[in-house]
mmCIF file of C-alpha atoms in Angstrom:
data_model
loop_
_atom_site.group_PDB
_atom_site.id
_atom_site.type_symbol
_atom_site.label_atom_id
_atom_site.label_comp_id
_atom_site.label_asym_id
_atom_site.label_seq_id
_atom_site.Cartn_x
_atom_site.Cartn_y
_atom_site.Cartn_z
ATOM 1 C CA UNK D 1 55.339 22.260 53.522
ATOM 2 C CA UNK D 2 51.792 23.446 53.988
ATOM 3 C CA UNK D 3 52.881 27.043 53.455
ATOM 4 C CA UNK D 4 54.575 25.986 50.216
ATOM 5 C CA UNK D 5 51.449 24.179 48.985
ATOM 6 C CA UNK D 6 49.325 27.181 49.842
ATOM 7 C CA UNK D 7 51.744 29.601 48.200
ATOM 8 C CA UNK D 8 51.802 27.757 44.895
ATOM 9 C CA UNK D 9 48.057 27.097 44.921
ATOM 10 C CA UNK D 10 47.336 30.785 45.452
ATOM 11 C CA UNK D 11 49.813 31.684 42.728
ATOM 12 C CA UNK D 12 48.195 29.235 40.294
ATOM 13 C CA UNK D 13 44.739 30.513 41.144
ATOM 14 C CA UNK D 14 45.969 34.077 40.570
ATOM 15 C CA UNK D 15 47.360 33.067 37.185
ATOM 16 C CA UNK D 16 44.114 31.372 36.135
ATOM 17 C CA UNK D 17 41.992 34.302 37.265
ATOM 18 C CA UNK D 18 44.270 36.733 35.436
ATOM 19 C CA UNK D 19 43.977 34.679 32.264
ATOM 20 C CA UNK D 20 40.202 34.593 32.669
ATOM 21 C CA UNK D 21 40.196 38.350 33.181
ATOM 22 C CA UNK D 22 42.215 38.833 30.008
ATOM 23 C CA UNK D 23 39.835 36.619 27.999
ATOM 24 C CA UNK D 24 36.828 38.527 29.351
ATOM 25 C CA UNK D 25 38.578 41.839 28.628
ATOM 26 C CA UNK D 26 39.163 40.728 25.034
ATOM 27 C CA UNK D 27 35.445 40.041 24.726
ATOM 28 C CA UNK D 28 34.785 43.418 26.361
ATOM 29 C CA UNK D 29 36.801 45.250 23.706
ATOM 30 C CA UNK D 30 35.778 43.177 20.679
ATOM 31 C CA UNK D 31 32.186 42.261 21.547
ATOM 32 C CA UNK D 32 30.045 42.658 18.442
ATOM 33 C CA UNK D 33 27.045 44.064 20.347
ATOM 34 C CA UNK D 34 26.656 46.262 23.396
ATOM 35 C CA UNK D 35 25.014 43.434 25.364
ATOM 36 C CA UNK D 36 28.119 41.247 24.861
ATOM 37 C CA UNK D 37 30.191 44.022 26.326
ATOM 38 C CA UNK D 38 27.974 44.239 29.393
ATOM 39 C CA UNK D 39 28.265 40.474 29.869
ATOM 40 C CA UNK D 40 32.060 40.639 29.596
ATOM 41 C CA UNK D 41 32.100 43.591 31.995
ATOM 42 C CA UNK D 42 30.271 41.464 34.552
ATOM 43 C CA UNK D 43 32.801 38.644 34.100
ATOM 44 C CA UNK D 44 35.722 41.087 34.486
ATOM 45 C CA UNK D 45 34.220 42.400 37.698
ATOM 46 C CA UNK D 46 33.793 38.883 39.075
ATOM 47 C CA UNK D 47 37.388 37.924 38.264
ATOM 48 C CA UNK D 48 38.679 41.082 39.921
ATOM 49 C CA UNK D 49 36.628 40.353 43.025
ATOM 50 C CA UNK D 50 37.998 36.824 43.325
ATOM 51 C CA UNK D 51 41.524 38.167 42.899
ATOM 52 C CA UNK D 52 40.992 40.596 45.752
ATOM 53 C CA UNK D 53 39.870 37.669 47.928
ATOM 54 C CA UNK D 54 42.983 35.705 46.954
ATOM 55 C CA UNK D 55 45.106 38.754 47.840
ATOM 56 C CA UNK D 56 43.444 38.809 51.246
ATOM 57 C CA UNK D 57 44.333 35.152 51.811
ATOM 58 C CA UNK D 58 47.882 35.813 50.685
ATOM 59 C CA UNK D 59 48.280 38.703 53.122
ATOM 60 C CA UNK D 60 46.374 36.932 55.871
ATOM 61 C CA UNK D 61 44.161 39.924 56.531
ATOM 62 C CA UNK D 62 40.370 39.957 56.536
ATOM 63 C CA UNK D 63 40.186 43.603 55.474
ATOM 64 C CA UNK D 64 40.342 42.608 51.803
ATOM 65 C CA UNK D 65 37.030 40.833 52.162
ATOM 66 C CA UNK D 66 35.209 44.130 52.606
ATOM 67 C CA UNK D 67 36.700 45.443 49.385
ATOM 68 C CA UNK D 68 35.572 42.243 47.677
ATOM 69 C CA UNK D 69 32.072 42.647 49.092
ATOM 70 C CA UNK D 70 31.913 46.192 47.769
ATOM 71 C CA UNK D 71 33.168 45.026 44.375
ATOM 72 C CA UNK D 72 30.537 42.309 44.174
ATOM 73 C CA UNK D 73 27.679 44.657 44.995
ATOM 74 C CA UNK D 74 29.001 47.439 42.729
ATOM 75 C CA UNK D 75 29.368 44.908 39.917
ATOM 76 C CA UNK D 76 25.744 43.915 40.313
ATOM 77 C CA UNK D 77 24.497 47.499 40.441
ATOM 78 C CA UNK D 78 26.539 48.654 37.461
ATOM 79 C CA UNK D 79 25.585 45.642 35.324
ATOM 80 C CA UNK D 80 21.920 46.188 36.149
ATOM 81 C CA UNK D 81 22.243 49.886 35.307
ATOM 82 C CA UNK D 82 23.938 49.104 31.988
ATOM 83 C CA UNK D 83 21.278 46.554 31.078
ATOM 84 C CA UNK D 84 18.598 49.081 31.951
ATOM 85 C CA UNK D 85 20.359 51.661 29.813
ATOM 86 C CA UNK D 86 20.426 49.243 26.843
ATOM 87 C CA UNK D 87 16.720 48.637 27.322
ATOM 88 C CA UNK D 88 15.473 52.208 27.714
ATOM 89 C CA UNK D 89 18.234 54.618 26.769
ATOM 90 C CA UNK D 90 18.218 56.026 30.305
ATOM 91 C CA UNK D 91 18.961 54.602 33.736
ATOM 92 C CA UNK D 92 16.550 56.393 36.056
ATOM 93 C CA UNK D 93 13.092 57.086 34.714
ATOM 94 C CA UNK O 1 51.332 34.719 55.319
ATOM 95 C CA UNK O 2 51.011 32.864 58.561
ATOM 96 C CA UNK O 3 52.715 29.503 58.520
ATOM 97 C CA UNK O 4 50.886 27.634 61.297
ATOM 98 C CA UNK O 5 48.502 25.744 59.042
ATOM 99 C CA UNK O 6 47.990 21.972 59.271
ATOM 100 C CA UNK O 7 48.546 19.966 56.106
ATOM 101 C CA UNK O 8 44.934 18.900 55.644
ATOM 102 C CA UNK O 9 43.772 22.525 55.849
ATOM 103 C CA UNK O 10 46.295 23.763 53.322
ATOM 104 C CA UNK O 11 45.429 20.906 50.942
ATOM 105 C CA UNK O 12 41.731 21.651 51.315
ATOM 106 C CA UNK O 13 42.224 25.384 50.768
ATOM 107 C CA UNK O 14 44.489 24.778 47.762
ATOM 108 C CA UNK O 15 41.983 22.391 46.171
ATOM 109 C CA UNK O 16 39.027 24.716 46.735
ATOM 110 C CA UNK O 17 40.849 27.802 45.469
ATOM 111 C CA UNK O 18 42.294 26.062 42.405
ATOM 112 C CA UNK O 19 38.929 24.497 41.556
ATOM 113 C CA UNK O 20 37.157 27.840 41.814
ATOM 114 C CA UNK O 21 39.763 29.654 39.755
ATOM 115 C CA UNK O 22 39.650 26.900 37.117
ATOM 116 C CA UNK O 23 35.858 27.136 36.880
ATOM 117 C CA UNK O 24 36.069 30.907 36.478
ATOM 118 C CA UNK O 25 38.714 30.534 33.781
ATOM 119 C CA UNK O 26 36.488 28.001 32.021
ATOM 120 C CA UNK O 27 33.626 30.475 32.156
ATOM 121 C CA UNK O 28 35.753 33.252 30.653
ATOM 122 C CA UNK O 29 36.938 30.880 27.915
ATOM 123 C CA UNK O 30 33.343 29.990 27.104
ATOM 124 C CA UNK O 31 32.487 33.689 27.014
ATOM 125 C CA UNK O 32 35.223 34.153 24.439
ATOM 126 C CA UNK O 33 34.366 31.140 22.278
ATOM 127 C CA UNK O 34 30.567 30.908 22.175
ATOM 128 C CA UNK O 35 29.033 32.021 18.874
ATOM 129 C CA UNK O 36 25.950 34.112 19.782
ATOM 130 C CA UNK O 37 24.974 36.385 22.639
ATOM 131 C CA UNK O 38 22.399 33.963 24.011
ATOM 132 C CA UNK O 39 24.928 31.140 24.183
ATOM 133 C CA UNK O 40 27.528 33.537 25.551
ATOM 134 C CA UNK O 41 25.286 34.315 28.507
ATOM 135 C CA UNK O 42 25.664 30.768 29.878
ATOM 136 C CA UNK O 43 29.394 30.109 30.510
ATOM 137 C CA UNK O 44 30.246 33.018 32.875
ATOM 138 C CA UNK O 45 27.538 31.861 35.296
ATOM 139 C CA UNK O 46 29.789 28.858 35.961
ATOM 140 C CA UNK O 47 32.324 31.148 37.603
ATOM 141 C CA UNK O 48 29.674 33.430 39.071
ATOM 142 C CA UNK O 49 28.110 30.665 41.167
ATOM 143 C CA UNK O 50 30.262 27.582 41.740
ATOM 144 C CA UNK O 51 33.673 29.166 41.130
ATOM 145 C CA UNK O 52 32.939 32.136 43.357
ATOM 146 C CA UNK O 53 31.499 29.906 46.103
ATOM 147 C CA UNK O 54 34.482 27.569 45.948
ATOM 148 C CA UNK O 55 37.084 30.329 46.278
ATOM 149 C CA UNK O 56 35.127 31.912 49.120
ATOM 150 C CA UNK O 57 34.793 28.561 50.915
ATOM 151 C CA UNK O 58 38.565 28.200 50.624
ATOM 152 C CA UNK O 59 38.977 31.653 52.126
ATOM 153 C CA UNK O 60 36.541 30.724 54.905
ATOM 154 C CA UNK O 61 38.472 27.563 55.777
ATOM 155 C CA UNK O 62 41.774 29.433 55.662
ATOM 156 C CA UNK O 63 40.738 32.240 57.996
ATOM 157 C CA UNK O 64 38.907 29.880 60.343
ATOM 158 C CA UNK O 65 41.985 27.662 60.723
ATOM 159 C CA UNK O 66 44.570 30.434 61.027
ATOM 160 C CA UNK O 67 42.356 32.569 63.239
ATOM 161 C CA UNK O 68 41.244 31.394 66.637
ATOM 162 C CA UNK O 69 37.542 31.345 65.818
ATOM 163 C CA UNK O 70 35.095 30.594 63.035
ATOM 164 C CA UNK O 71 34.945 33.198 60.262
ATOM 165 C CA UNK O 72 31.761 33.039 58.242
ATOM 166 C CA UNK O 73 31.531 36.539 56.764
ATOM 167 C CA UNK O 74 32.263 35.037 53.323
ATOM 168 C CA UNK O 75 28.773 33.575 53.512
ATOM 169 C CA UNK O 76 27.490 37.101 52.812
ATOM 170 C CA UNK O 77 28.944 36.994 49.307
ATOM 171 C CA UNK O 78 28.150 33.297 48.804
ATOM 172 C CA UNK O 79 24.490 34.050 49.489
ATOM 173 C CA UNK O 80 24.232 37.537 47.989
ATOM 174 C CA UNK O 81 25.843 36.993 44.587
ATOM 175 C CA UNK O 82 23.717 34.021 43.389
ATOM 176 C CA UNK O 83 20.633 35.956 44.516
ATOM 177 C CA UNK O 84 21.450 39.094 42.510
ATOM 178 C CA UNK O 85 23.002 37.401 39.440
ATOM 179 C CA UNK O 86 19.657 36.315 37.874
ATOM 180 C CA UNK O 87 18.326 39.871 38.196
ATOM 181 C CA UNK O 88 21.184 41.205 36.072
ATOM 182 C CA UNK O 89 20.851 38.334 33.621
ATOM 183 C CA UNK O 90 17.117 38.834 33.196
ATOM 184 C CA UNK O 91 17.467 42.578 32.627
ATOM 185 C CA UNK O 92 20.284 41.997 30.158
ATOM 186 C CA UNK O 93 18.442 39.234 28.267
ATOM 187 C CA UNK O 94 15.345 41.392 27.975
ATOM 188 C CA UNK O 95 17.445 44.298 26.697
ATOM 189 C CA UNK O 96 19.129 41.994 24.166
ATOM 190 C CA UNK O 97 15.773 40.622 22.968
ATOM 191 C CA UNK O 98 14.428 44.165 22.631
ATOM 192 C CA UNK O 99 17.456 45.302 20.636
ATOM 193 C CA UNK O 100 17.352 42.247 18.370
ATOM 194 C CA UNK O 101 13.676 42.861 17.686
ATOM 195 C CA UNK O 102 14.410 46.497 16.848
ATOM 196 C CA UNK O 103 17.139 45.489 14.408
ATOM 197 C CA UNK O 104 14.863 42.938 12.743
ATOM 198 C CA UNK O 105 12.025 45.453 12.431
ATOM 199 C CA UNK O 106 14.369 47.999 10.856
ATOM 200 C CA UNK O 107 15.596 45.409 8.318
ATOM 201 C CA UNK O 108 12.002 44.465 7.457
ATOM 202 C CA UNK O 109 11.083 48.112 6.962
ATOM 203 C CA UNK O 110 14.068 48.626 4.694
ATOM 204 C CA UNK O 111 13.288 45.579 2.562
ATOM 205 C CA UNK O 112 9.630 46.624 2.328
ATOM 206 C CA UNK O 113 10.705 50.068 1.167
ATOM 207 C CA UNK O 114 13.081 48.586 -1.395
ATOM 208 C CA UNK O 115 10.291 46.347 -2.704
ATOM 209 C CA UNK O 116 7.952 49.334 -3.032
ATOM 210 C CA UNK O 117 10.563 51.365 -4.915
ATOM 211 C CA UNK O 118 11.216 48.432 -7.276
ATOM 212 C CA UNK O 119 7.479 48.078 -7.958
ATOM 213 C CA UNK O 120 7.189 51.769 -8.697
ATOM 214 C CA UNK O 121 10.165 51.605 -11.035
ATOM 215 C CA UNK O 122 8.717 48.637 -12.922
ATOM 216 C CA UNK O 123 5.372 50.394 -13.282
ATOM 217 C CA UNK O 124 7.065 53.512 -14.614
ATOM 218 C CA UNK O 125 9.087 51.478 -17.079
ATOM 219 C CA UNK O 126 5.954 49.749 -18.349
ATOM 220 C CA UNK O 127 4.232 53.102 -18.733
ATOM 221 C CA UNK O 128 7.196 54.496 -20.609
ATOM 222 C CA UNK O 129 7.255 51.521 -22.958
ATOM 223 C CA UNK O 130 3.530 51.885 -23.650
ATOM 224 C CA UNK O 131 3.955 55.585 -24.236
ATOM 225 C CA UNK O 132 6.777 54.886 -26.672
ATOM 226 C CA UNK O 133 4.561 52.484 -28.624
ATOM 227 C CA UNK O 134 1.770 55.044 -28.919
ATOM 228 C CA UNK O 135 4.290 57.770 -29.742
ATOM 229 C CA UNK O 136 5.804 55.736 -32.599
ATOM 230 C CA UNK O 137 2.268 55.036 -33.853
ATOM 231 C CA UNK O 138 1.384 58.718 -33.879
ATOM 232 C CA UNK O 139 4.569 59.931 -35.570
ATOM 233 C CA UNK O 140 3.139 58.662 -38.844
ATOM 234 C CA UNK O 141 1.003 61.736 -38.999
ATOM 235 C CA UNK O 142 2.789 64.702 -37.504
ATOM 236 C CA UNK O 143 -0.292 66.872 -37.391
ATOM 237 C CA UNK O 144 -2.034 64.545 -34.979
ATOM 238 C CA UNK O 145 0.929 64.682 -32.665
ATOM 239 C CA UNK O 146 1.015 68.464 -32.820
ATOM 240 C CA UNK O 147 -2.641 68.554 -31.962
ATOM 241 C CA UNK O 148 -2.099 66.208 -29.073
ATOM 242 C CA UNK O 149 0.705 68.354 -27.731
ATOM 243 C CA UNK O 150 -1.398 71.430 -28.048
ATOM 244 C CA UNK O 151 -4.165 69.706 -26.129
ATOM 245 C CA UNK O 152 -1.759 68.641 -23.438
ATOM 246 C CA UNK O 153 -0.358 72.103 -22.966
#
């Protein structure tokens, strides 16, 4: 019973996160300005990270968490670098 | 998936995970629907703070119940992401403000240039009209006009 509840909850969460990722990806491809694209890129990264965590729960292994941690930090660094690039035209001055 | 999970734990994990995923979906929907960049910056933070924390809390409860001890490594992400998110947002907002200002300045320069060209054109037209009037006045006597032309050359 509890396994069934968990299975369907994880599946529903996966579906919602995938839909959110698709919406953010649409904004990423059709964003009118570059800053909209960076914002959507950040949202895509976050959705992917949460999906990796859900995969870890589904497989019952804590190894996925490290991948999620890396994704979160890389998402931050790359968004900051992109914002810096929009500001200055170069990343490292 | 391990099956030795009590009912309360699975209900709690399911609720937390579904709530977090729903908040993230809501944030992505807002990102898609909001009209301007500055209003678009708000909705994804819903998923980046509360949604992320909720899913990670669900993961924490799940691993703590199925494992034999307390797992709190998800706290790393729960603490780290809300700390670094405002940095990104501030950089991005400043970049967006800078770019908007540049666009506005370019438009102002263009309109100023167009106004200057229009002024010049009007001035030239007025000059031409005046010249035409004097020319038609001087054609009465052709000799005067010839003299004028000779002077000019």
